[in-house]
Short mmCIF file of C-alpha atoms in Angstrom, two decimals:
data_model
loop_
_atom_site.label_atom_id
_atom_site.label_comp_id
_atom_site.label_asym_id
_atom_site.label_seq_id
_atom_site.Cartn_x
_atom_site.Cartn_y
_atom_site.Cartn_z
CA MET A 1 2.45 86.30 -53.82
CA LEU A 2 0.35 87.52 -56.12
CA ALA A 3 2.58 87.03 -58.94
CA TYR A 4 3.10 83.76 -57.74
CA ILE A 5 -0.76 82.91 -57.73
CA ILE A 6 -0.98 84.53 -61.55
CA ARG A 7 1.71 82.96 -62.20
CA ARG A 8 0.45 79.39 -61.12
CA VAL A 9 -3.21 80.18 -62.52
CA VAL A 10 -1.45 80.45 -66.18
CA GLN A 11 -0.09 77.64 -65.89
CA SER A 12 -2.70 76.24 -64.93
CA ALA A 13 -4.96 77.18 -67.78
CA LEU A 14 -2.27 76.09 -70.17
CA VAL A 15 -2.40 72.18 -68.57
CA LEU A 16 -6.39 72.65 -68.80
CA LEU A 17 -5.80 73.76 -72.58
CA ILE A 18 -3.73 70.32 -73.37
CA VAL A 19 -5.66 68.16 -71.89
CA GLY A 20 -8.65 68.82 -73.56
CA LEU A 21 -7.06 68.29 -76.42
CA ALA A 22 -5.57 65.27 -75.73
CA ALA A 23 -8.27 63.78 -74.76
CA PHE A 24 -10.85 65.61 -77.29
CA SER A 25 -7.72 64.00 -79.79
CA MET A 26 -8.17 60.33 -78.22
CA PHE A 27 -11.99 60.68 -78.98
CA ARG A 28 -11.32 60.51 -82.26
CA PHE A 29 -9.96 56.67 -82.28
CA VAL A 30 -12.72 55.47 -79.95
CA GLY A 31 -15.32 54.82 -82.52
CA ASP A 32 -18.18 56.42 -84.58
CA PRO A 33 -21.20 57.16 -82.34
CA ILE A 34 -23.20 57.29 -85.50
CA GLU A 35 -23.21 53.37 -85.11
CA ASN A 36 -24.60 53.04 -81.88
CA MET A 37 -27.12 56.43 -82.72
CA LEU A 38 -28.99 54.60 -85.83
CA GLY A 39 -30.39 51.29 -86.20
CA GLN A 40 -29.59 48.37 -88.55
CA GLU A 41 -31.96 50.18 -91.19
CA ARG A 42 -30.39 53.84 -91.21
CA THR A 43 -29.26 55.19 -94.62
CA THR A 44 -26.58 56.62 -95.89
CA VAL A 45 -28.96 59.95 -95.53
CA ASP A 46 -29.67 59.40 -92.33
CA ILE A 47 -25.89 59.58 -91.55
CA GLU A 48 -25.20 62.61 -92.92
CA ARG A 49 -27.94 64.43 -91.74
CA LEU A 50 -27.29 62.98 -88.01
CA ARG A 51 -23.67 63.92 -88.57
CA ASP A 52 -24.71 67.46 -89.90
CA GLN A 53 -26.93 67.89 -86.64
CA LEU A 54 -23.89 66.61 -84.34
CA GLY A 55 -21.35 68.88 -86.14
CA LEU A 56 -19.18 66.40 -86.66
CA ASP A 57 -18.76 67.00 -90.15
CA GLU A 58 -16.93 70.14 -89.32
CA PRO A 59 -13.09 69.77 -89.34
CA PHE A 60 -11.46 68.56 -85.65
CA ILE A 61 -9.94 72.11 -85.09
CA VAL A 62 -13.72 74.03 -85.29
CA GLN A 63 -15.38 70.77 -83.08
CA TYR A 64 -12.20 71.64 -80.34
CA VAL A 65 -12.86 75.65 -80.32
CA LYS A 66 -16.23 74.96 -80.13
CA PHE A 67 -16.13 72.64 -77.31
CA LEU A 68 -14.05 75.21 -75.39
CA GLU A 69 -16.06 77.83 -76.18
CA GLY A 70 -18.82 75.79 -74.79
CA ALA A 71 -16.96 74.56 -71.37
CA VAL A 72 -16.44 77.61 -70.15
CA GLN A 73 -20.02 78.68 -70.04
CA GLY A 74 -20.86 75.04 -68.79
CA ASN A 75 -22.38 73.98 -71.70
CA PHE A 76 -20.61 70.42 -72.81
CA GLY A 77 -23.24 69.85 -75.61
CA VAL A 78 -25.76 67.20 -75.29
CA SER A 79 -25.32 63.84 -74.81
CA TYR A 80 -25.31 61.34 -77.81
CA ARG A 81 -26.89 58.43 -75.77
CA GLN A 82 -29.60 60.44 -73.58
CA GLY A 83 -30.53 63.55 -75.99
CA ARG A 84 -29.89 65.60 -72.63
CA PRO A 85 -27.57 68.15 -71.75
CA VAL A 86 -24.44 66.87 -70.05
CA SER A 87 -24.62 69.40 -67.67
CA ASP A 88 -27.62 68.73 -66.52
CA ILE A 89 -26.46 64.92 -66.28
CA LEU A 90 -23.24 65.99 -64.37
CA VAL A 91 -25.38 67.76 -61.81
CA GLU A 92 -27.81 65.23 -61.01
CA ARG A 93 -24.67 62.51 -60.63
CA ALA A 94 -22.04 64.54 -59.03
CA PRO A 95 -23.36 64.41 -56.11
CA ALA A 96 -23.16 60.64 -55.80
CA THR A 97 -19.28 61.11 -56.46
CA LEU A 98 -18.58 64.14 -54.39
CA GLU A 99 -20.14 62.06 -51.34
CA LEU A 100 -18.09 59.23 -51.75
CA ALA A 101 -14.91 60.99 -51.86
CA THR A 102 -15.64 62.86 -49.36
CA VAL A 103 -15.94 60.20 -47.28
CA SER A 104 -13.12 58.44 -48.77
CA CYS A 105 -11.07 61.36 -47.98
CA VAL A 106 -11.72 61.73 -44.31
CA LEU A 107 -10.65 58.52 -43.46
CA ALA A 108 -7.92 57.64 -45.89
CA ILE A 109 -6.58 61.09 -44.01
CA ALA A 110 -7.75 60.66 -40.56
CA PHE A 111 -6.93 57.10 -40.32
CA GLY A 112 -3.44 57.44 -42.46
CA ILE A 113 -2.28 60.37 -39.84
CA ALA A 114 -2.90 58.32 -36.95
CA PHE A 115 -1.54 55.09 -38.39
CA GLY A 116 1.18 56.93 -39.47
CA VAL A 117 2.20 59.19 -36.41
CA PHE A 118 0.92 55.85 -34.11
CA THR A 119 3.67 53.48 -35.95
CA ALA A 120 6.49 56.11 -35.71
CA ILE A 121 6.15 56.45 -32.04
CA ARG A 122 5.85 53.08 -31.35
CA ARG A 123 7.82 51.70 -33.90
CA ASP A 124 9.01 48.16 -32.02
CA GLY A 125 5.79 47.56 -30.40
CA PHE A 126 3.69 44.34 -31.90
CA LEU A 127 0.35 46.40 -32.14
CA ALA A 128 2.44 49.40 -34.21
CA ASN A 129 4.21 46.27 -37.00
CA PHE A 130 1.01 44.21 -37.02
CA ILE A 131 -0.68 47.72 -38.34
CA MET A 132 2.22 48.02 -40.69
CA SER A 133 1.85 44.47 -41.70
CA THR A 134 -1.81 44.68 -42.56
CA SER A 135 -1.49 47.77 -44.70
CA LEU A 136 0.46 46.16 -47.25
CA ILE A 137 -3.09 44.84 -48.14
CA GLY A 138 -4.07 48.15 -49.00
CA VAL A 139 -1.03 48.74 -51.17
CA SER A 140 -0.96 45.43 -52.94
CA LEU A 141 -4.74 44.18 -54.01
CA PRO A 142 -6.21 46.23 -56.62
CA THR A 143 -9.29 48.07 -55.76
CA PHE A 144 -11.45 46.01 -57.63
CA LEU A 145 -10.62 42.91 -55.98
CA ILE A 146 -10.61 44.52 -52.26
CA GLY A 147 -14.23 46.01 -53.20
CA ILE A 148 -15.84 41.71 -54.38
CA LEU A 149 -13.94 40.71 -51.08
CA LEU A 150 -15.71 43.32 -48.92
CA ILE A 151 -18.91 42.52 -50.70
CA TYR A 152 -18.43 38.55 -50.26
CA ILE A 153 -17.90 38.93 -46.47
CA PHE A 154 -20.11 41.60 -44.91
CA SER A 155 -23.08 41.89 -47.89
CA VAL A 156 -23.06 37.35 -49.17
CA GLU A 157 -21.70 35.93 -45.90
CA LEU A 158 -23.11 37.90 -42.99
CA GLY A 159 -25.58 40.27 -45.13
CA TRP A 160 -24.56 43.63 -42.85
CA LEU A 161 -24.20 46.11 -45.60
CA PRO A 162 -25.47 46.57 -49.23
CA SER A 163 -23.98 44.97 -51.73
CA PHE A 164 -24.94 47.73 -54.48
CA GLY A 165 -26.66 51.12 -55.02
CA ARG A 166 -26.59 53.90 -53.07
CA GLY A 167 -29.21 53.46 -50.68
CA GLU A 168 -32.09 56.10 -50.09
CA THR A 169 -31.52 59.37 -50.79
CA VAL A 170 -33.18 63.04 -49.75
CA GLN A 171 -33.22 65.60 -52.44
CA ILE A 172 -32.39 69.34 -51.18
CA GLY A 173 -32.86 71.72 -54.10
CA ASN A 174 -30.59 70.63 -56.66
CA TRP A 175 -28.57 68.28 -54.47
CA SER A 176 -29.39 64.91 -53.95
CA THR A 177 -27.84 63.34 -50.23
CA GLY A 178 -27.70 59.73 -48.72
CA PHE A 179 -25.78 61.10 -45.15
CA LEU A 180 -29.68 62.01 -44.22
CA THR A 181 -31.10 58.14 -44.26
CA ALA A 182 -30.22 55.16 -42.32
CA SER A 183 -29.52 53.40 -46.08
CA GLY A 184 -27.84 55.95 -47.42
CA LEU A 185 -24.94 55.72 -44.60
CA LYS A 186 -24.91 51.99 -44.31
CA ALA A 187 -24.67 52.21 -48.36
CA LEU A 188 -21.45 54.33 -48.18
CA ILE A 189 -19.47 52.46 -45.88
CA LEU A 190 -18.30 49.46 -48.50
CA PRO A 191 -17.29 51.71 -51.11
CA SER A 192 -15.75 54.56 -49.25
CA ILE A 193 -13.68 52.16 -47.53
CA THR A 194 -12.37 50.61 -50.61
CA LEU A 195 -12.32 54.03 -52.23
CA GLY A 196 -9.95 55.07 -49.77
CA LEU A 197 -7.88 51.97 -48.24
CA TYR A 198 -5.26 52.27 -50.91
CA GLN A 199 -4.43 56.23 -50.07
CA MET A 200 -4.63 55.73 -46.35
CA THR A 201 -1.81 53.46 -46.82
CA LEU A 202 0.07 55.54 -49.03
CA ILE A 203 -0.75 58.84 -46.60
CA MET A 204 0.15 56.48 -43.51
CA ARG A 205 3.57 54.68 -44.61
CA LEU A 206 4.24 58.48 -45.98
CA VAL A 207 3.56 59.99 -42.42
CA ARG A 208 5.51 57.46 -40.45
CA SER A 209 8.94 57.61 -42.62
CA GLU A 210 9.19 61.54 -42.28
CA MET A 211 8.14 61.66 -38.55
CA LEU A 212 10.92 58.84 -38.14
CA GLU A 213 13.42 61.08 -40.25
CA VAL A 214 12.19 64.19 -38.21
CA LEU A 215 12.42 62.65 -34.81
CA ARG A 216 16.37 61.75 -35.79
CA GLN A 217 16.47 65.51 -35.87
CA ASP A 218 18.92 67.63 -33.95
CA TYR A 219 16.11 70.22 -33.07
CA ILE A 220 14.18 66.85 -31.39
CA ARG A 221 17.09 65.67 -29.29
CA PHE A 222 17.63 69.38 -28.01
CA ALA A 223 13.55 70.02 -26.90
CA ARG A 224 14.33 66.18 -24.96
CA ALA A 225 17.24 67.35 -23.40
CA ARG A 226 15.34 70.58 -22.32
CA GLY A 227 13.03 68.29 -20.65
CA LEU A 228 9.54 68.79 -22.56
CA LYS A 229 6.81 66.02 -22.22
CA ASN A 230 6.78 63.55 -25.19
CA ARG A 231 3.75 64.66 -26.06
CA THR A 232 4.86 67.94 -26.71
CA ILE A 233 7.60 67.33 -29.05
CA ASN A 234 5.65 64.63 -31.07
CA PHE A 235 2.64 66.65 -31.65
CA ARG A 236 3.92 70.20 -31.60
CA HIS A 237 7.38 69.91 -33.06
CA ALA A 238 7.89 66.72 -34.78
CA LEU A 239 4.05 66.19 -36.62
CA LYS A 240 4.18 70.01 -37.73
CA ASN A 241 6.93 69.58 -39.68
CA THR A 242 5.96 65.96 -40.84
CA MET A 243 3.40 67.71 -42.47
CA VAL A 244 5.22 69.67 -44.91
CA PRO A 245 5.86 67.02 -47.64
CA VAL A 246 2.64 65.44 -46.42
CA ILE A 247 0.03 68.01 -47.64
CA THR A 248 1.36 67.63 -51.56
CA VAL A 249 0.50 63.82 -51.51
CA ILE A 250 -2.78 64.10 -49.62
CA GLY A 251 -3.46 66.71 -52.12
CA LEU A 252 -2.67 64.36 -55.19
CA GLN A 253 -4.24 61.72 -53.31
CA LEU A 254 -7.45 63.46 -53.39
CA GLY A 255 -7.33 64.09 -56.98
CA SER A 256 -6.96 60.62 -57.15
CA ILE A 257 -9.88 59.35 -54.81
CA ILE A 258 -12.12 61.59 -57.42
CA ALA A 259 -10.89 60.26 -60.53
CA PHE A 260 -10.21 56.46 -59.58
CA ALA A 261 -13.51 56.45 -57.89
CA ILE A 262 -14.42 54.89 -61.72
CA ILE A 263 -13.34 51.15 -60.36
CA THR A 264 -15.61 51.89 -57.41
CA GLU A 265 -18.32 52.66 -58.06
CA THR A 266 -18.40 50.23 -61.05
CA VAL A 267 -18.12 47.19 -58.64
CA PHE A 268 -21.10 48.68 -56.74
CA GLN A 269 -23.01 50.12 -59.22
CA TRP A 270 -22.62 53.66 -57.97
CA PRO A 271 -24.75 55.49 -59.96
CA GLY A 272 -21.72 58.88 -60.06
CA VAL A 273 -19.79 59.98 -62.67
CA GLY A 274 -17.44 57.58 -62.85
CA LEU A 275 -20.17 55.36 -63.84
CA LEU A 276 -21.41 57.58 -66.47
CA PHE A 277 -18.00 57.51 -68.23
CA ILE A 278 -18.05 53.89 -68.06
CA ASN A 279 -20.93 53.92 -69.94
CA ALA A 280 -20.53 56.61 -71.88
CA VAL A 281 -17.35 54.92 -73.21
CA GLN A 282 -19.18 51.91 -73.94
CA PHE A 283 -21.97 53.95 -76.23
CA VAL A 284 -19.07 56.34 -77.66
CA ASP A 285 -20.95 59.21 -76.16
CA ILE A 286 -18.06 61.55 -76.97
CA PRO A 287 -19.36 64.40 -74.86
CA VAL A 288 -19.85 62.96 -71.89
CA MET A 289 -16.32 61.96 -71.78
CA ALA A 290 -15.33 64.99 -73.02
CA ALA A 291 -17.18 66.89 -70.06
CA TYR A 292 -15.55 63.97 -67.62
CA LEU A 293 -11.90 63.92 -67.93
CA MET A 294 -11.97 68.14 -68.12
CA LEU A 295 -13.81 68.01 -64.95
CA ILE A 296 -11.26 65.73 -63.57
CA SER A 297 -8.47 67.78 -65.25
CA VAL A 298 -10.06 71.10 -63.32
CA MET A 299 -10.04 69.23 -59.81
CA PHE A 300 -6.26 67.96 -60.41
CA VAL A 301 -5.53 71.47 -61.29
CA ALA A 302 -7.26 73.06 -58.30
CA ILE A 303 -6.28 70.66 -55.27
CA ASN A 304 -2.43 71.07 -56.86
CA LEU A 305 -3.15 74.63 -56.93
CA ILE A 306 -4.35 74.89 -53.46
CA VAL A 307 -1.30 72.79 -52.49
CA ASP A 308 1.03 75.43 -53.81
CA ILE A 309 -0.60 78.31 -51.86
CA LEU A 310 -0.56 76.19 -48.53
CA TYR A 311 2.75 75.46 -48.93
CA PHE A 312 3.43 79.10 -49.03
CA PHE A 313 2.02 79.72 -45.71
CA ILE A 314 3.02 76.14 -44.29
CA ASP A 315 6.41 76.05 -44.77
CA PRO A 316 8.51 79.61 -44.08
CA ARG A 317 11.67 78.53 -45.71
CA LEU A 318 9.33 79.59 -49.21
CA ARG A 319 8.39 82.80 -47.69
CA VAL A 320 12.30 83.52 -46.58
CA ASP A 321 13.91 82.17 -50.22
CA ARG A 322 11.40 84.99 -51.94
CA ALA A 323 11.74 87.56 -49.66
CA GLY A 324 15.54 87.41 -50.23
CA GLY A 325 14.94 87.15 -54.19
CA HIS A 326 13.58 90.34 -54.30
#
């Protein structure tokens, strides 16, 4: 087990190095930040001086190594746009994105599993078919269009919920939260539904298909023949075996929720790291862009590592195979 974890950690570190190199390489073609930082009356001396201060006149490999050395220590440099340490900016913006992602994850997992189990057990019922038909909206419509439709219905027409912003927040140490205010909770509803709807439909359809497959297995027939209650069969035997392949997809979807919060944050002007990244792209703020992509990469790699370890404990076949291999 320990050797397996060490091997996965080493593989994850290699992935992060490759992602960091690819991201840092792409940013060289985004544009020249000097053009945005200096005014129209800039001189060649001003350009060379600023380029030297930012270290942009050094070879690419030197810039990349310095970036990695700082990233390991949590230092991503100084924002070209705001003139502040990138780590401080991320600390300010991260709570908004993490709270939005957390609520979206909870909604996607809870409703996805619940609807998936219900539509599998009651697959011929009217309500199950209605849920499956309605779920096509979450799969087929793009996220930004879902957000705009929700804003039009619940903000413009009905006036029930705010259309943008995070609402009032409460500062607890370095963490700002909207969970403790009424306006903060109301502001979370539309963005979290928009962000989690696509993932919820994917989880629901996967749970349904896996559970239908499990319910056709011989041991389920034997359980029915023994006279076990349907509730015991469905939730103790079928659902448990259904969740083995679903956990991997759920883990990937959790990473996707954080990574693709960019669109939702842009539509609702949510002050998180996704909106920060969009503004950084427009201003060619390379330190912020690089830090954002590295942060997302770390989250994806960490989630995949956790899923792999959970897989080892949940699926007894993996433990048997490794024990047999030794």
